[in-house]
Amino acid sequence: MRGHLRGAAAGVAAAGLGIAVAELFAAAARPGAGPLVTVGAAVIDATPTPVKEFAVRELGTYDKLVLLTTIGLVVALLAAMIGILGRRRRPVVVAGATLFGALGATAALSRPAGTLLDTVPSLLAAIVAGTTLWWLLGRSGPVVAGGRRTFLRALALVAGAAVLTEGGAQVVRRTVGRIRTDLKLPPPADAAEALPSGVGPGFTTPSAEFYRVDTALTVPRVDPDTWSLRIHGMVGRELTLSLADLLARPLIERDITLNCVSNEVGGPYIGTARWLGVPLAPLLKEVGLKAGADQIVARSVEGMTIGTPLATALDGRDTMLAVAMNGAPLRPEHGFPVRMLTPGLYGYAGACKWVTELEITTFAAFDAYWVERDWAREGTVKTASRIDRPLPFARPAAGPVTVAGVAWAQGRGITKVEVRVDGGEWRSAELLPVPSADTWVQWRFRWPATPGPHSLSVRATDGTGAVQVEERATPFPSGATGWHTITVTVA
Ligand SMILES: Nc1nc2c(c(=O)[nH]1)N[C@H]1C(S)=C(S)[C@@H](COP(=O)(O)O)O[C@H]1N2
Ligand SMILES: [Mo]
């Protein structure tokens, strides 16, 4: 038993050192290509859509932390087993390390933007872990006098080296990974007007509180000085723009609500910001679109592809390449230095972050990332509404209670919001002013609350006169439907 424990400890320590060395190499040479993150990214891409949806729903922004921790635990477990088996049979050490290295390298190559260099961290991890384990197991041999001490000393040495190396990787990551995010932005040629007076608090979502949804395990760090955007495909003349080229064009500033197709009824994945960007339509005119093209495939630096209907860039809406959010350059997690934004489309269909390429093509010719995973091609946002106040299961006092929330149908606008108490009559709520049809609408309703448990429901009507769909649908494949209903108990 004691021997097993030694084998397991040796396996875990050796794997730890191997991974730490790989992290250090990646931090210096290939940021974002550490072995755990690479395997995690491959796992995300291979995860079936329902599981991914479940993870986003149940774990929210912790999904990535949970994934990385799980991978770490699995690796530790396997390393312990290799250590135990390797005590008697040394070839197991070689086989185990080779398997790990091959797995990591395969994951690296499977990345959309993967190169041979990305396999180096995993191979390095395998070689370091394998030789370290071999060496440690030599020290954990038959229990002879002093054998225990020799082993513990060796183990402490390896563990210490692993911790130091990982610390070094952190330091390098922090210094190398620090990029300029302090762009100097020109003023908009076409500025947004001040928000109408009477807009309620919370109309604009502070950038720090804006929801984040993406598949990137580490936030891509893009150097604005070397960033470029290439527009190609079914165009008359390819165009490549630097950030300076882009910023030299007239900028527009707009208040636009962005939401995620994965949002459940009543869910949090929605926000409104004041965006600054270069309108896409003039750029597309400049490159000259070929007949038959109907899709823009936006590619990001980390290999995401987002397919946007070409028509939504040409029909007069404010589809843009956004560079700023709420008066400051985009934050790294929201796509610095440039992201797409298409009012009226869910993020997965129109809001590629860290964008570096726009390919003009057809839907017939190419399935973008989410479409390949069976999400709808057409990403038009569905009319929806949410109760924000009171909170579910709140216990307000009897008397007048303000029920309030938001409703949205970007592009179509909201013309009516109604509230229903205990399945009774629908009553119109008051709508607060909005700058345009591309933002959510805040609403409020004075409810004369009587003691006891009550249910509150909300539904919206959009600018086409269509009432929000009552039938419940899951976010997959084209966005949730259903009326948001909460229960409160009036004291
Ligand atoms: N590069 C990249 N862009 C992306 C995604 C992604 O995974 N990678 N996710 C999309 C989705 S699903 C949504 S809802 C929005 C979210 O944008 P936000 O994180 O800035 O709120 O980004 C979109 N753009
Ligand atoms: Mo999304």
XYZ file of C-alpha atoms and ligand atoms in Angstrom:
516
model
C 0.000 0.000 0.000
C 2.761 2.377 0.943
C 4.388 1.562 -2.376
C 1.195 2.455 -4.184
C 1.030 5.762 -2.392
C 4.597 6.511 -3.448
C 3.839 5.607 -7.034
C 0.753 7.806 -7.055
C 2.556 10.749 -5.460
C 5.451 10.383 -7.912
C 3.022 10.303 -10.850
C 1.152 13.426 -9.756
C 4.329 15.384 -8.948
C 5.953 14.428 -12.263
C 2.837 15.405 -14.226
C 2.700 18.686 -12.293
C 6.277 19.516 -13.209
C 5.746 18.531 -16.834
C 2.666 20.725 -17.159
C 4.327 23.633 -15.348
C 7.322 23.519 -17.737
C 4.913 23.444 -20.671
C 2.953 26.388 -19.242
C 6.172 28.357 -18.867
C 7.141 27.641 -22.470
C 3.652 28.527 -23.715
C 3.533 31.719 -21.665
C 6.737 32.910 -23.326
C 6.336 31.548 -26.856
C 2.671 30.795 -27.568
C 0.278 32.552 -25.183
C -2.903 30.549 -24.777
C -1.305 27.273 -25.929
C -0.710 25.720 -22.495
C -1.585 22.010 -22.491
C -4.587 22.175 -20.141
C -6.174 25.070 -21.980
C -5.540 23.425 -25.348
C -7.161 20.181 -24.286
C -9.998 22.198 -22.734
C -10.592 24.059 -25.975
C -10.676 20.809 -27.925
C -13.132 19.400 -25.377
C -15.378 22.450 -25.781
C -15.437 22.114 -29.555
C -16.171 18.400 -29.360
C -18.866 18.763 -26.688
C -22.354 17.995 -28.014
C -24.594 21.061 -28.154
C -27.071 19.947 -25.440
C -24.216 19.432 -22.971
C -22.731 22.814 -23.831
C -26.121 24.421 -23.384
C -26.491 22.703 -20.024
C -23.069 23.985 -18.949
C -23.818 27.567 -19.969
C -27.178 27.396 -18.208
C -26.089 25.737 -14.973
C -22.565 27.072 -14.583
C -22.768 30.460 -16.266
C -19.377 32.117 -16.408
C -17.935 29.424 -14.115
C -18.219 26.910 -16.942
C -14.600 27.432 -18.000
C -13.203 27.157 -14.468
C -15.174 23.956 -13.889
C -13.921 22.501 -17.172
C -10.262 23.287 -16.451
C -10.502 21.948 -12.900
C -12.080 18.742 -14.174
C -9.363 18.260 -16.778
C -6.733 18.908 -14.096
C -8.284 16.280 -11.819
C -8.549 13.710 -14.602
C -4.902 14.275 -15.532
C -3.873 13.932 -11.869
C -5.847 10.712 -11.531
C -4.325 9.178 -14.664
C -0.850 10.340 -13.625
C -1.318 8.650 -10.240
C -2.319 5.410 -11.968
C 0.673 5.574 -14.289
C 2.871 6.131 -11.241
C 1.408 3.111 -9.428
C 1.651 0.759 -12.411
C 5.026 2.178 -13.432
C 6.713 1.067 -10.214
C 6.636 -2.557 -11.326
C 6.622 -1.999 -15.063
C 8.733 0.862 -16.289
C 7.422 0.672 -19.875
C 4.091 1.925 -18.482
C 5.832 5.233 -17.723
C 6.999 5.572 -21.314
C 3.638 4.492 -22.703
C 1.731 6.823 -20.370
C 3.865 9.847 -21.143
C 3.696 9.125 -24.881
C -0.087 8.824 -24.720
C -0.431 12.131 -22.835
C 1.916 13.906 -25.218
C 0.112 12.548 -28.257
C -3.264 13.530 -26.821
C -2.159 17.089 -26.100
C -0.477 17.442 -29.483
C -3.578 16.157 -31.262
C -5.750 18.604 -29.348
C -3.383 21.429 -30.324
C -3.489 20.488 -34.003
C -7.271 20.181 -33.936
C -7.579 23.862 -33.025
C -8.797 25.970 -35.933
C -5.730 28.189 -35.726
C -3.392 25.420 -34.541
C 0.177 25.133 -35.864
C 3.021 22.661 -35.255
C 4.480 25.064 -32.701
C 1.342 24.586 -30.593
C 2.216 20.898 -30.117
C 5.524 21.768 -28.428
C 4.078 22.457 -24.942
C 2.355 19.055 -24.806
C 5.413 17.202 -26.097
C 7.577 19.080 -23.628
C 5.185 18.197 -20.804
C 5.303 14.508 -21.801
C 9.111 14.354 -21.949
C 9.625 16.205 -18.653
C 6.904 14.259 -16.831
C 8.110 10.913 -18.200
C 11.774 11.350 -17.298
C 10.908 12.842 -13.902
C 8.615 9.955 -13.059
C 11.236 7.437 -14.169
C 13.767 9.138 -11.923
C 11.374 9.390 -8.976
C 10.361 5.741 -9.218
C 14.027 4.791 -9.010
C 13.998 6.487 -5.668
C 10.837 4.850 -4.440
C 12.176 1.315 -4.927
C 12.086 -1.420 -2.308
C 11.713 0.005 1.145
C 15.239 -0.077 2.518
C 16.613 1.907 5.382
C 16.757 5.498 4.298
C 14.736 4.705 1.168
C 11.796 6.611 2.505
C 13.790 9.719 3.158
C 15.474 9.610 -0.240
C 12.088 9.348 -1.907
C 10.474 12.139 0.102
C 13.398 14.410 -0.610
C 13.185 13.713 -4.331
C 9.417 14.185 -4.262
C 9.760 17.528 -2.469
C 12.355 18.597 -5.013
C 10.039 17.828 -7.942
C 6.992 19.394 -6.283
C 8.993 22.504 -5.386
C 10.314 22.794 -8.922
C 6.767 22.451 -10.267
C 5.446 25.225 -8.023
C 8.369 27.517 -8.880
C 7.999 26.888 -12.602
C 4.256 27.492 -12.498
C 4.920 30.718 -10.598
C 7.419 31.704 -13.277
C 4.819 30.968 -15.947
C 2.360 33.274 -14.167
C 4.905 36.088 -14.063
C 5.818 35.665 -17.742
C 2.131 35.477 -18.674
C 1.457 38.703 -16.868
C 4.319 40.607 -18.459
C 4.149 39.140 -21.967
C 0.361 38.991 -21.913
C -0.012 42.639 -21.116
C -1.041 44.370 -24.280
C -2.060 47.885 -24.950
C -5.769 48.348 -24.598
C -5.476 52.110 -24.396
C -6.325 52.990 -27.991
C -6.797 56.612 -28.841
C -10.172 56.739 -30.461
C -11.287 59.467 -32.838
C -14.636 61.109 -32.110
C -17.640 59.716 -33.963
C -18.623 61.378 -37.231
C -22.169 60.437 -36.351
C -22.568 60.576 -32.571
C -25.417 59.093 -30.560
C -27.731 61.646 -29.035
C -27.969 61.921 -25.277
C -30.298 59.266 -23.895
C -33.861 60.588 -23.742
C -34.693 62.058 -20.367
C -36.856 59.649 -18.447
C -34.703 56.645 -19.264
C -34.578 54.568 -16.115
C -31.466 53.614 -14.178
C -29.777 50.536 -15.579
C -30.673 51.328 -19.178
C -27.001 51.185 -20.151
C -25.169 48.147 -18.834
C -21.750 49.039 -17.402
C -19.043 47.260 -19.422
C -17.731 45.507 -16.312
C -21.186 43.980 -15.766
C -21.899 43.132 -19.382
C -22.518 39.381 -19.830
C -19.792 37.384 -21.508
C -20.392 34.301 -23.628
C -17.711 32.693 -25.785
C -15.759 29.484 -26.246
C -12.380 31.078 -25.501
C -10.787 29.444 -22.430
C -8.252 32.236 -22.186
C -9.223 35.696 -23.367
C -7.375 36.312 -26.649
C -4.806 39.095 -26.247
C -4.584 40.910 -29.543
C -1.853 43.424 -30.263
C -3.575 46.454 -31.809
C -0.368 47.371 -33.633
C -0.241 44.136 -35.610
C -3.990 43.479 -35.851
C -5.479 43.505 -39.321
C -8.810 42.794 -40.949
C -8.918 41.014 -44.272
C -12.085 41.199 -46.342
C -12.064 38.598 -49.092
C -14.028 35.851 -50.822
C -16.769 36.784 -53.286
C -15.500 40.327 -53.720
C -14.161 42.308 -56.637
C -11.091 43.485 -54.767
C -9.674 42.050 -51.551
C -9.011 44.541 -48.805
C -6.749 44.378 -45.757
C -7.046 47.089 -43.125
C -4.862 47.920 -40.179
C -6.472 49.336 -37.070
C -5.277 52.804 -38.087
C -6.901 52.308 -41.515
C -10.131 51.315 -39.850
C -10.117 54.195 -37.384
C -9.479 56.658 -40.216
C -12.995 55.971 -41.476
C -16.079 57.792 -40.256
C -17.295 56.238 -37.016
C -20.862 55.909 -35.834
C -22.010 55.727 -32.239
C -25.187 53.844 -31.297
C -27.025 52.418 -28.302
C -27.614 48.755 -29.083
C -28.832 45.804 -27.044
C -26.944 42.541 -27.507
C -28.253 39.199 -26.288
C -27.316 35.551 -26.425
C -29.379 32.849 -28.085
C -28.562 30.643 -25.077
C -30.476 32.922 -22.737
C -33.321 31.158 -20.964
C -36.649 32.927 -20.415
C -35.873 35.451 -17.663
C -32.117 34.856 -18.064
C -29.204 37.270 -17.663
C -27.379 37.084 -21.029
C -28.440 40.476 -22.341
C -27.056 43.983 -22.066
C -27.210 47.394 -23.651
C -24.164 49.505 -24.408
C -23.213 52.592 -26.349
C -21.070 51.224 -29.171
C -18.638 53.073 -31.409
C -17.693 51.509 -34.712
C -17.179 51.617 -38.444
C -20.351 50.835 -40.393
C -19.861 47.709 -42.469
C -21.995 48.594 -45.509
C -19.607 51.176 -47.043
C -16.668 48.781 -46.626
C -18.583 46.048 -48.425
C -19.492 48.441 -51.215
C -15.841 49.321 -51.544
C -14.669 45.736 -52.004
C -17.482 45.070 -54.484
C -19.805 42.154 -53.716
C -20.195 39.392 -56.268
C -23.664 38.232 -57.243
C -24.959 35.243 -55.284
C -23.089 35.955 -52.051
C -25.409 35.742 -49.042
C -23.178 35.117 -46.012
C -20.409 36.949 -44.196
C -18.192 34.530 -42.323
C -16.367 36.454 -39.624
C -13.239 34.711 -38.321
C -11.626 35.611 -35.028
C -7.984 35.371 -34.034
C -8.645 32.190 -32.038
C -10.495 30.491 -34.875
C -14.174 31.123 -34.132
C -16.366 31.457 -37.217
C -19.623 33.383 -37.075
C -21.952 33.414 -40.051
C -23.956 36.585 -40.586
C -26.538 37.009 -43.347
C -25.037 39.463 -45.837
C -28.416 41.186 -46.123
C -28.215 42.311 -42.488
C -25.135 44.354 -43.320
C -26.804 46.056 -46.268
C -30.419 46.673 -45.235
C -29.805 49.976 -43.507
C -29.345 48.776 -39.927
C -26.245 49.836 -37.996
C -24.174 46.697 -38.543
C -20.665 47.715 -37.560
C -17.133 46.783 -36.701
C -17.184 48.025 -33.132
C -14.063 49.391 -31.444
C -15.478 50.891 -28.273
C -18.127 50.226 -25.698
C -19.527 52.821 -23.311
C -16.878 55.398 -24.154
C -13.792 53.187 -23.818
C -11.964 50.759 -26.116
C -13.473 47.284 -26.008
C -12.381 45.259 -23.027
C -10.329 42.175 -23.954
C -13.211 39.876 -22.968
C -15.604 41.731 -25.263
C -13.407 41.490 -28.344
C -10.569 44.042 -28.213
C -9.600 45.567 -30.532
C -12.494 44.984 -32.959
C -15.713 43.000 -32.952
C -18.750 42.739 -35.204
C -22.117 43.935 -34.058
C -25.364 43.327 -35.927
C -28.455 44.912 -34.359
C -31.333 42.444 -34.342
C -29.238 39.253 -34.439
C -28.214 37.099 -31.516
C -24.509 37.285 -30.718
C -23.721 33.861 -32.214
C -24.944 35.101 -35.600
C -23.701 38.638 -35.767
C -21.237 39.667 -33.090
C -17.865 37.972 -33.712
C -15.304 39.157 -31.126
C -11.570 39.507 -31.855
C -12.524 39.514 -35.535
C -9.674 39.448 -38.029
C -11.259 38.239 -41.255
C -14.517 38.687 -43.130
C -15.102 36.175 -45.883
C -17.924 36.913 -48.272
C -19.435 33.592 -49.245
C -22.726 31.685 -49.326
C -24.649 29.741 -46.701
C -24.572 26.802 -49.105
C -20.776 26.844 -49.190
C -19.944 27.153 -45.502
C -21.409 26.257 -42.106
C -20.045 28.494 -39.349
C -19.158 27.126 -35.893
C -22.616 27.189 -34.312
C -24.455 26.150 -37.468
C -22.176 23.122 -37.687
C -23.486 22.356 -34.208
C -27.070 22.576 -35.426
C -28.011 26.050 -34.220
C -30.253 27.946 -36.613
C -28.643 29.706 -39.567
C -31.064 32.560 -39.129
C -30.157 34.359 -35.894
C -32.921 36.975 -35.673
C -33.715 37.817 -32.044
C -37.129 36.796 -30.820
C -39.415 39.257 -29.067
C -39.011 38.751 -25.337
C -39.511 40.374 -21.959
C -38.288 39.907 -18.420
C -39.445 40.834 -14.916
C -36.523 42.247 -12.917
C -38.460 43.591 -9.941
C -39.638 42.196 -7.603
C -37.231 39.275 -7.497
C -38.690 35.757 -7.698
C -39.892 34.606 -4.260
C -39.636 38.141 -2.879
C -41.925 39.062 0.022
C -43.117 42.605 -0.675
C -45.478 44.377 1.706
C -49.131 44.694 0.703
C -50.070 47.903 -1.071
C -48.714 49.417 -4.287
C -45.737 47.408 -5.587
C -43.730 48.473 -8.633
C -43.254 45.606 -11.045
C -40.536 46.471 -13.550
C -38.294 44.958 -16.168
C -37.176 45.064 -19.779
C -38.551 43.930 -23.129
C -36.689 43.671 -26.418
C -37.144 43.045 -30.128
C -34.138 44.781 -31.651
C -34.925 46.223 -35.051
C -38.678 45.835 -34.694
C -38.990 47.729 -31.432
C -41.487 47.208 -28.620
C -44.916 48.845 -28.761
C -46.630 47.244 -25.777
C -45.783 45.379 -22.593
C -48.482 43.739 -20.523
C -48.486 42.275 -17.042
C -50.839 39.645 -15.708
C -51.406 38.770 -12.065
C -52.494 35.230 -11.124
C -53.526 34.403 -14.694
C -56.082 37.259 -14.758
C -56.496 40.093 -17.257
C -53.495 41.432 -19.157
C -52.857 45.053 -18.214
C -50.622 47.500 -20.052
C -47.397 48.543 -18.377
C -45.827 51.975 -18.765
C -42.988 52.063 -21.323
C -40.012 54.325 -20.627
C -38.452 56.249 -23.529
C -35.813 54.633 -25.775
C -33.264 56.049 -28.237
C -34.172 53.602 -31.032
C -35.763 50.279 -31.894
C -32.372 48.583 -31.423
C -32.402 48.712 -27.630
C -34.435 47.089 -24.945
C -37.355 48.974 -23.474
C -37.706 49.461 -19.756
C -41.253 49.051 -18.436
C -42.998 49.423 -15.102
C -46.365 48.565 -13.695
C -47.987 49.607 -10.446
C -49.519 46.598 -8.847
C -51.941 46.956 -5.898
C -50.614 43.898 -4.101
C -52.864 41.981 -1.732
C -51.562 39.550 0.901
C -50.817 35.982 -0.144
C -48.891 34.178 -2.886
C -49.173 35.583 -6.415
C -47.807 34.851 -9.853
C -46.721 37.687 -12.138
C -46.294 37.239 -15.886
C -45.128 39.575 -18.622
C -45.455 39.603 -22.394
C -44.436 42.109 -25.050
C -45.741 43.144 -28.456
C -43.223 44.154 -31.105
C -43.346 46.858 -33.774
C -44.906 44.491 -36.308
C -47.845 43.943 -33.935
C -46.813 40.381 -33.112
C -47.334 39.306 -29.513
C -44.457 37.500 -27.820
C -44.821 33.732 -28.273
C -46.364 32.019 -25.237
C -45.267 28.468 -26.017
C -42.143 27.486 -24.097
C -39.136 26.628 -26.254
C -35.574 25.882 -25.208
C -32.779 28.202 -26.376
C -31.617 25.515 -28.804
C -31.760 25.843 -31.783
C -33.064 29.358 -32.410
C -33.699 31.103 -29.072
C -36.048 30.555 -26.118
C -39.708 31.530 -26.177
C -42.292 31.724 -23.415
C -43.664 34.305 -21.021
C -41.518 35.066 -17.976
C -43.477 34.265 -14.831
C -42.389 34.670 -11.240
C -43.973 33.932 -7.890
C -43.963 36.294 -4.930
C -45.600 36.190 -1.543
C -47.104 39.458 -0.355
C -46.858 39.858 3.395
N -14.648 35.043 -31.191
C -15.842 34.801 -30.645
N -16.828 35.695 -30.800
C -18.039 35.485 -30.250
C -18.309 34.301 -29.524
C -17.253 33.356 -29.366
O -17.407 32.285 -28.761
N -16.027 33.650 -29.933
N -19.553 34.103 -28.962
C -20.664 34.845 -29.530
C -21.838 34.814 -28.679
S -22.636 33.316 -28.577
C -22.346 35.919 -28.052
S -23.829 35.872 -27.287
C -21.596 37.189 -28.046
C -21.402 37.673 -26.626
O -20.665 38.853 -26.613
P -20.134 39.417 -25.219
O -19.375 38.294 -24.560
O -19.307 40.600 -25.533
O -21.354 39.775 -24.407
O -20.336 37.062 -28.654
C -20.324 36.295 -29.840
N -19.008 36.411 -30.416
Mo -24.591 33.666 -27.649
